[in-house]
Amino acid sequence: MRGKLQPIEIGIDGEGRIARIAKSIRGGVREDLGDRVLIPAATDLHVHLREPSTGPRVESFRSGTEAAALGGVTAVADMPNTEPPIDRPARVREKQDRARGELAVDLILYAAVGPQTAIESLGAVAGAFKLYLSPTTGIEQPPEEGSVPSLLARVAATGLSLTVHAEEPLAFRTVTKLDSPIAWDAHRPIEAEQRAIAGLLPGPPGLRLHIAHVSAPAVANSVRGSGHSFEVTPQHLLLAARRDDSARFKVNPPLRPPAIRAGLWDEFRAGRVPVLSSDHAPHPALVKDQEFARAPSGMPGVETTLPLLLEKVREGELGLDVLQSAACDRPARWLGLSHGRLAVGERANLLAVDFRRHRPIQAARLRTACGWSAFEGWEAVFPERHYRDGQLIVADGEFVGARNGVVVRPDYARA
Ligand code: DOR
Ligand code: ZN
């Protein structure tokens, strides 16, 4: 509470909302969490659960949202670069149908912004918009530069938020041997992010703009200066580009050199980064374990993002208040969801964390269906219990809840 740890009791009403927070509350069914730390569950603004997909099935709504629950995440926003992409209202509805009865946590559906997109009618059914300015998984042809300002204005008029994958392909450099994360960084340099962002800002009035996976402090500074929102991922915070690493470490935007990574970490610990997201991209191991130049970009993360950062709190390298703001509070506010804070009226979507217990990440024990992690062997603090609307959904590393998550839209969305 108020950035400090204190002994408290939380009263939860019949609807699963926080009704009272006090030193001691009388009556009701009681549960004693001992000296575990109670924090709000996280919201992940950036996951790829790959439904629908025409390729070999890796992740699904079921496995991906259970992985989220185990990682302490109570709502995930799912990206639209699927096969086919989510770029018309019928595809949003189809995705809603697929999700019914499958969701361990709540789901927000992104719609893709492209030259042919029916932005206005999508605004009435989707939860948020996503714009890719460069080619990446599932996106071959980004919109032409000249068309971007009018696309932004049309999105602004819907009232929904817009997340942008900001890399400018004209700033990509030719590298003869694309054989390692170092070469990938040289090919898609930080300037590509800077140029993409310079082209977007300031943006039309009223646009809720969020820049995805900012990889360098200089980029963070540019976005912050404009007053818009942005996120960083644990991979850009914790992993630097290394010559010997395989395509499992290939991501867009690329991992950066050690000094840049360290600078981004300093920004994050200082509380100067609004949002932490995973960019959970569960590519099958077989597809990642091919020649670097041919392998797709992205790595899984929804299950390990909060646990990796809770470990940094355990080690004394990060303030719990900073982590809670970036992982729980601000992403929920961004999407107009009523959880993410220990406050009366919020949904009781809560985590019980025991900072005395940590264990190395083992991909074989993760619920995500892709079976590998770039953080294999890294110490992590997994939440022991996860409550949703006051009901236990994760206990001691097992999902014990119902699949009653729902597709939600922001409270500021127009009907
Ligand atoms: O590394 C990435 N993987 N970056 C993206 O922009 C897309 C994502 C994916 O869908 O695999
Ligand atoms: Zn992504």
XYZ file of C-alpha atoms and ligand atoms in Angstrom:
427
model
C 0.000 0.000 0.000
C 1.267 3.440 -0.926
C 4.608 1.960 -1.992
C 5.275 0.304 1.376
C 4.839 -3.233 2.654
C 2.426 -3.444 5.565
C 0.296 -6.112 7.210
C -3.256 -5.748 5.912
C -6.534 -7.541 5.474
C -8.592 -7.297 2.306
C -12.350 -7.717 2.273
C -13.821 -9.081 -0.970
C -17.522 -8.702 -1.768
C -19.906 -11.181 -3.440
C -18.978 -9.848 -6.878
C -15.254 -10.495 -6.340
C -14.376 -6.840 -5.863
C -12.188 -5.319 -3.174
C -14.678 -3.915 -0.652
C -12.375 -2.943 2.229
C -8.706 -2.656 3.037
C -7.861 -2.350 6.727
C -5.579 -3.594 9.499
C -8.314 -5.987 10.585
C -11.731 -6.877 9.141
C -14.404 -8.829 11.016
C -16.578 -11.607 9.655
C -16.680 -13.561 6.412
C -14.620 -16.516 5.221
C -10.970 -15.852 6.052
C -7.798 -16.906 4.313
C -4.415 -16.370 5.970
C -1.560 -15.704 3.547
C 1.042 -15.612 6.307
C 3.816 -13.188 5.478
C 3.473 -13.571 1.739
C 3.284 -10.324 -0.197
C -0.019 -9.535 -1.865
C 0.169 -7.598 -5.128
C -2.329 -6.931 -7.925
C -2.148 -9.337 -10.873
C -0.502 -8.075 -14.075
C -1.907 -7.084 -17.466
C 0.151 -7.939 -20.566
C -0.521 -5.532 -23.444
C 1.414 -7.583 -25.996
C 0.998 -11.312 -26.641
C 0.663 -13.441 -29.769
C -1.556 -16.429 -29.033
C -1.641 -17.324 -32.756
C -5.361 -17.971 -33.159
C -6.300 -18.411 -35.912
C -3.335 -20.076 -37.562
C -2.844 -22.277 -40.604
C 0.599 -23.611 -39.624
C 1.483 -26.298 -37.068
C -0.430 -25.576 -33.832
C 1.848 -24.277 -31.134
C 0.019 -21.964 -28.786
C -3.740 -21.738 -28.354
C -6.107 -19.604 -26.322
C -6.205 -22.415 -23.775
C -2.457 -22.958 -23.327
C -1.540 -19.287 -23.740
C -4.029 -17.962 -21.190
C -3.149 -20.708 -18.692
C 0.503 -19.752 -19.132
C -0.524 -16.156 -18.421
C -2.374 -17.180 -15.246
C 0.659 -19.145 -14.020
C 2.867 -16.140 -14.696
C 0.628 -13.827 -12.655
C -1.120 -12.175 -15.617
C -4.882 -11.613 -15.325
C -5.557 -10.102 -18.770
C -3.730 -10.351 -22.093
C -4.071 -8.227 -25.223
C -3.711 -10.477 -28.260
C -2.041 -9.248 -31.441
C -3.735 -9.426 -34.862
C -0.837 -10.654 -37.068
C -2.434 -14.079 -37.348
C -3.300 -16.165 -40.411
C -5.503 -14.602 -41.613
C -4.881 -11.217 -39.951
C -7.650 -9.658 -37.831
C -8.497 -6.763 -40.119
C -12.299 -6.916 -40.474
C -15.188 -7.155 -37.999
C -16.160 -10.711 -39.006
C -12.699 -11.921 -38.010
C -12.956 -10.265 -34.604
C -16.269 -12.061 -34.070
C -14.811 -15.359 -35.227
C -11.990 -14.927 -32.739
C -14.508 -14.193 -29.975
C -16.303 -17.446 -30.832
C -13.076 -19.454 -30.740
C -12.232 -17.992 -27.342
C -15.485 -19.000 -25.639
C -14.872 -21.559 -22.877
C -11.107 -21.523 -23.496
C -9.858 -18.534 -21.530
C -8.104 -18.842 -18.177
C -7.798 -15.032 -18.041
C -9.454 -12.114 -19.843
C -8.596 -11.295 -23.442
C -8.491 -7.993 -25.336
C -8.479 -8.315 -29.118
C -6.316 -6.090 -31.295
C -7.352 -5.296 -34.858
C -4.695 -4.681 -37.536
C -4.491 -1.319 -39.295
C -3.728 -1.608 -43.002
C -4.573 0.306 -46.174
C -7.732 -1.776 -46.732
C -8.856 -1.911 -43.114
C -12.428 -1.002 -42.200
C -11.171 1.045 -39.248
C -14.511 2.637 -38.350
C -16.497 -0.599 -38.124
C -13.619 -2.417 -36.415
C -13.620 0.328 -33.801
C -17.053 -0.879 -32.686
C -15.953 -4.474 -31.990
C -12.177 -4.608 -31.334
C -10.447 -3.665 -28.066
C -7.466 -1.806 -29.541
C -5.600 -1.263 -32.809
C -2.116 -2.343 -33.920
C -0.073 -0.827 -36.725
C 3.092 -2.451 -38.098
C 5.419 0.017 -39.844
C 7.869 -2.704 -40.883
C 7.654 -6.271 -42.133
C 7.665 -8.868 -39.328
C 5.989 -12.218 -38.602
C 2.785 -12.363 -40.679
C 3.217 -8.795 -42.004
C 4.815 -8.586 -45.425
C 3.660 -5.205 -46.608
C 3.458 -2.293 -44.152
C 1.285 0.668 -45.224
C 2.889 3.269 -47.478
C 4.432 6.140 -45.568
C 2.124 8.757 -47.054
C -0.969 6.918 -45.893
C -0.005 6.783 -42.217
C -1.276 10.217 -41.027
C -4.797 9.553 -42.285
C -4.787 6.046 -40.768
C -3.802 7.575 -37.406
C -6.572 10.161 -37.616
C -9.169 7.507 -38.401
C -8.027 5.384 -35.449
C -8.130 8.458 -33.170
C -11.769 8.994 -34.150
C -12.721 5.501 -32.918
C -11.536 6.363 -29.386
C -9.562 3.096 -29.125
C -5.847 3.011 -28.423
C -3.211 2.341 -31.072
C -0.051 0.308 -30.485
C 2.645 0.799 -33.117
C 5.485 -1.516 -34.070
C 7.871 1.331 -34.852
C 10.770 0.372 -37.109
C 11.352 2.262 -40.379
C 12.471 -0.226 -43.068
C 14.183 2.563 -45.078
C 16.705 2.748 -42.231
C 17.544 -0.970 -42.378
C 21.113 -1.710 -43.503
C 22.394 -4.438 -45.756
C 24.493 -6.921 -43.810
C 26.140 -9.668 -45.817
C 25.970 -12.410 -43.178
C 22.818 -12.355 -41.068
C 24.151 -15.020 -38.747
C 23.824 -13.770 -35.157
C 21.995 -11.314 -32.885
C 24.924 -8.903 -33.442
C 24.318 -8.952 -37.204
C 20.554 -8.611 -36.663
C 21.172 -5.472 -34.579
C 23.383 -4.071 -37.350
C 20.680 -4.856 -39.925
C 17.776 -3.272 -38.000
C 19.572 -0.516 -36.047
C 18.203 1.763 -33.325
C 17.957 4.547 -35.922
C 15.172 2.561 -37.577
C 13.133 2.937 -34.389
C 14.070 6.610 -34.073
C 13.038 7.373 -37.641
C 9.748 5.529 -37.364
C 8.885 7.447 -34.207
C 9.932 10.799 -35.651
C 7.561 10.091 -38.546
C 4.643 9.365 -36.194
C 4.938 12.206 -33.720
C 3.208 14.251 -32.539
C 0.199 12.336 -33.943
C -3.348 13.640 -34.408
C -5.169 15.186 -31.434
C -6.901 12.689 -29.177
C -4.942 9.635 -30.320
C -4.081 7.207 -27.497
C -0.702 6.159 -28.877
C 1.529 3.444 -27.422
C 4.897 2.416 -28.885
C 5.623 -1.316 -28.630
C 8.917 -2.878 -27.485
C 11.201 0.158 -27.237
C 14.736 -1.285 -27.287
C 17.010 1.638 -26.344
C 17.110 4.557 -23.860
C 17.330 7.154 -26.647
C 14.089 5.848 -28.152
C 12.432 5.836 -24.713
C 13.424 9.480 -24.275
C 11.932 10.508 -27.615
C 8.597 8.853 -26.865
C 8.463 10.144 -23.298
C 9.145 13.662 -24.547
C 6.073 13.436 -26.768
C 3.839 12.445 -23.845
C 2.789 9.157 -25.432
C 2.922 5.707 -23.836
C 5.443 2.958 -24.495
C 6.521 -0.463 -23.299
C 9.727 -2.441 -22.874
C 10.091 -6.242 -22.823
C 12.149 -8.396 -20.441
C 14.270 -9.536 -23.390
C 15.401 -5.986 -24.167
C 15.876 -5.301 -20.427
C 17.825 -8.435 -19.550
C 19.462 -9.836 -22.721
C 22.114 -8.170 -24.877
C 23.039 -9.139 -28.443
C 25.810 -11.754 -28.459
C 27.817 -13.220 -31.318
C 27.358 -16.829 -30.181
C 23.620 -16.830 -29.585
C 21.238 -18.697 -31.871
C 18.088 -17.572 -33.628
C 16.205 -18.200 -30.381
C 17.536 -14.716 -29.537
C 16.297 -13.180 -32.794
C 13.561 -10.636 -32.071
C 12.129 -7.511 -33.698
C 13.356 -4.962 -32.802
C 16.701 -6.722 -32.204
C 18.512 -7.227 -28.906
C 21.025 -4.387 -28.528
C 24.689 -4.141 -27.382
C 25.401 -4.491 -23.613
C 25.723 -0.766 -22.871
C 22.349 -0.012 -24.498
C 20.707 -2.867 -22.623
C 22.168 -1.591 -19.342
C 20.901 1.917 -20.128
C 17.384 0.626 -20.759
C 17.497 -1.274 -17.457
C 18.497 1.958 -15.664
C 15.517 3.753 -17.239
C 13.220 0.967 -16.106
C 14.458 0.788 -12.511
C 14.203 4.569 -12.235
C 10.468 4.248 -12.984
C 10.828 6.066 -16.298
C 9.182 3.328 -18.403
C 5.376 3.303 -18.314
C 4.671 -0.325 -19.234
C 6.275 -3.775 -19.123
C 4.978 -6.240 -21.776
C 6.179 -9.675 -22.858
C 5.754 -9.666 -26.668
C 5.052 -13.368 -26.118
C 5.811 -14.888 -29.559
C 5.651 -18.682 -29.168
C 7.394 -19.931 -32.293
C 7.915 -23.713 -32.404
C 11.466 -24.762 -31.426
C 11.872 -26.506 -34.787
C 11.268 -23.292 -36.679
C 13.552 -21.260 -34.427
C 16.349 -23.829 -34.533
C 17.208 -23.261 -38.172
C 19.712 -21.033 -39.907
C 19.681 -17.573 -38.280
C 18.759 -15.655 -41.437
C 15.728 -17.855 -42.114
C 14.325 -18.220 -38.593
C 11.362 -16.042 -37.589
C 11.701 -13.318 -34.941
C 10.221 -13.528 -31.467
C 10.418 -15.472 -28.220
C 7.879 -16.701 -25.650
C 7.442 -14.716 -22.430
C 3.948 -14.267 -20.982
C 4.622 -16.897 -18.279
C 8.077 -15.661 -17.271
C 7.946 -11.852 -17.565
C 6.623 -11.046 -14.094
C 8.552 -13.920 -12.391
C 11.882 -12.737 -13.894
C 11.264 -9.188 -12.685
C 10.013 -10.348 -9.266
C 13.402 -12.072 -8.959
C 15.059 -8.676 -9.548
C 12.916 -7.318 -6.702
C 14.052 -10.254 -4.539
C 17.678 -9.447 -5.360
C 17.135 -5.823 -4.342
C 17.790 -4.506 -7.861
C 14.270 -3.237 -8.534
C 11.576 -1.599 -6.414
C 8.338 -3.547 -6.090
C 6.419 -0.271 -6.510
C 8.153 0.380 -9.865
C 7.388 -3.130 -11.104
C 3.786 -2.965 -9.920
C 3.169 0.321 -11.753
C 4.658 -0.928 -15.041
C 3.281 -4.472 -15.033
C -0.046 -4.170 -13.215
C -1.414 -0.667 -12.830
C -0.588 1.294 -15.993
C -1.364 -1.431 -18.564
C -4.772 -2.013 -16.941
C -5.479 1.740 -16.929
C -4.362 1.962 -20.557
C -7.071 -0.514 -21.548
C -9.660 0.867 -19.143
C -9.801 -2.315 -17.022
C -10.686 -2.277 -13.335
C -7.877 -4.272 -11.807
C -4.180 -3.700 -11.244
C -4.341 -1.749 -7.984
C -4.946 -2.638 -4.357
C -7.877 -0.282 -4.065
C -11.530 -0.440 -3.054
C -13.791 -1.067 -6.067
C -11.166 -2.879 -8.125
C -11.636 -6.541 -9.072
C -9.850 -8.803 -6.581
C -7.379 -10.113 -9.179
C -4.452 -10.628 -6.857
C -1.190 -12.533 -6.442
C 0.384 -13.970 -3.321
C 4.158 -13.896 -3.661
C 6.702 -15.569 -1.376
C 10.008 -13.790 -1.912
C 11.865 -16.515 -0.010
C 11.153 -18.991 -2.785
C 12.719 -18.778 -6.201
C 13.608 -21.421 -8.765
C 15.303 -21.620 -12.140
C 13.091 -21.386 -15.206
C 12.790 -24.754 -16.930
C 11.003 -24.610 -20.259
C 9.890 -28.223 -19.866
C 7.850 -27.155 -16.822
C 6.206 -24.148 -18.451
C 2.609 -24.289 -19.637
C 3.259 -22.372 -22.861
C 3.086 -24.907 -25.643
C 6.262 -23.915 -27.495
C 8.576 -25.829 -25.168
C 11.574 -23.496 -24.984
C 12.644 -20.289 -23.263
C 15.520 -17.900 -23.902
C 15.648 -17.604 -20.095
C 16.305 -21.296 -19.424
C 18.083 -21.569 -16.062
C 17.395 -17.954 -14.973
C 16.147 -17.637 -11.397
C 12.529 -16.507 -11.082
C 9.895 -15.907 -8.407
C 6.623 -17.436 -9.594
C 3.518 -16.200 -7.768
C 2.320 -18.953 -5.437
C -1.326 -18.074 -5.695
C -3.358 -16.160 -8.230
C -6.884 -15.024 -7.454
C -9.394 -13.844 -10.040
C -12.446 -12.027 -8.724
C -11.437 -13.399 -5.319
C -11.395 -17.032 -6.526
C -8.207 -19.086 -6.516
C -7.086 -19.909 -10.086
C -3.428 -20.846 -9.490
C -2.117 -22.711 -6.445
C 1.475 -23.963 -6.125
C 2.247 -23.928 -9.809
C -1.015 -25.517 -11.001
C -3.917 -23.889 -12.814
C -6.950 -24.758 -10.671
C -9.469 -22.239 -12.032
C -12.355 -22.369 -14.466
C -12.014 -21.352 -18.106
C -14.352 -18.433 -17.620
C -12.195 -15.596 -18.887
C -13.999 -13.237 -21.244
C -13.206 -11.049 -24.216
C -13.277 -7.519 -22.820
C -13.237 -4.029 -24.311
C -11.995 -0.828 -22.663
C -14.484 1.051 -20.509
C -13.877 4.065 -22.779
C -14.779 2.091 -25.966
C -17.871 3.230 -27.853
C -20.566 0.611 -28.215
O 9.970 -10.557 -32.518
C 8.816 -10.369 -32.910
N 7.923 -11.386 -33.048
N 8.436 -9.127 -33.221
C 7.267 -8.895 -33.816
O 7.044 -7.786 -34.165
C 6.328 -9.977 -34.129
C 6.544 -11.132 -33.282
C 5.825 -12.367 -33.778
O 4.630 -12.276 -34.108
O 6.420 -13.437 -33.820
Zn 4.720 -8.592 -31.024
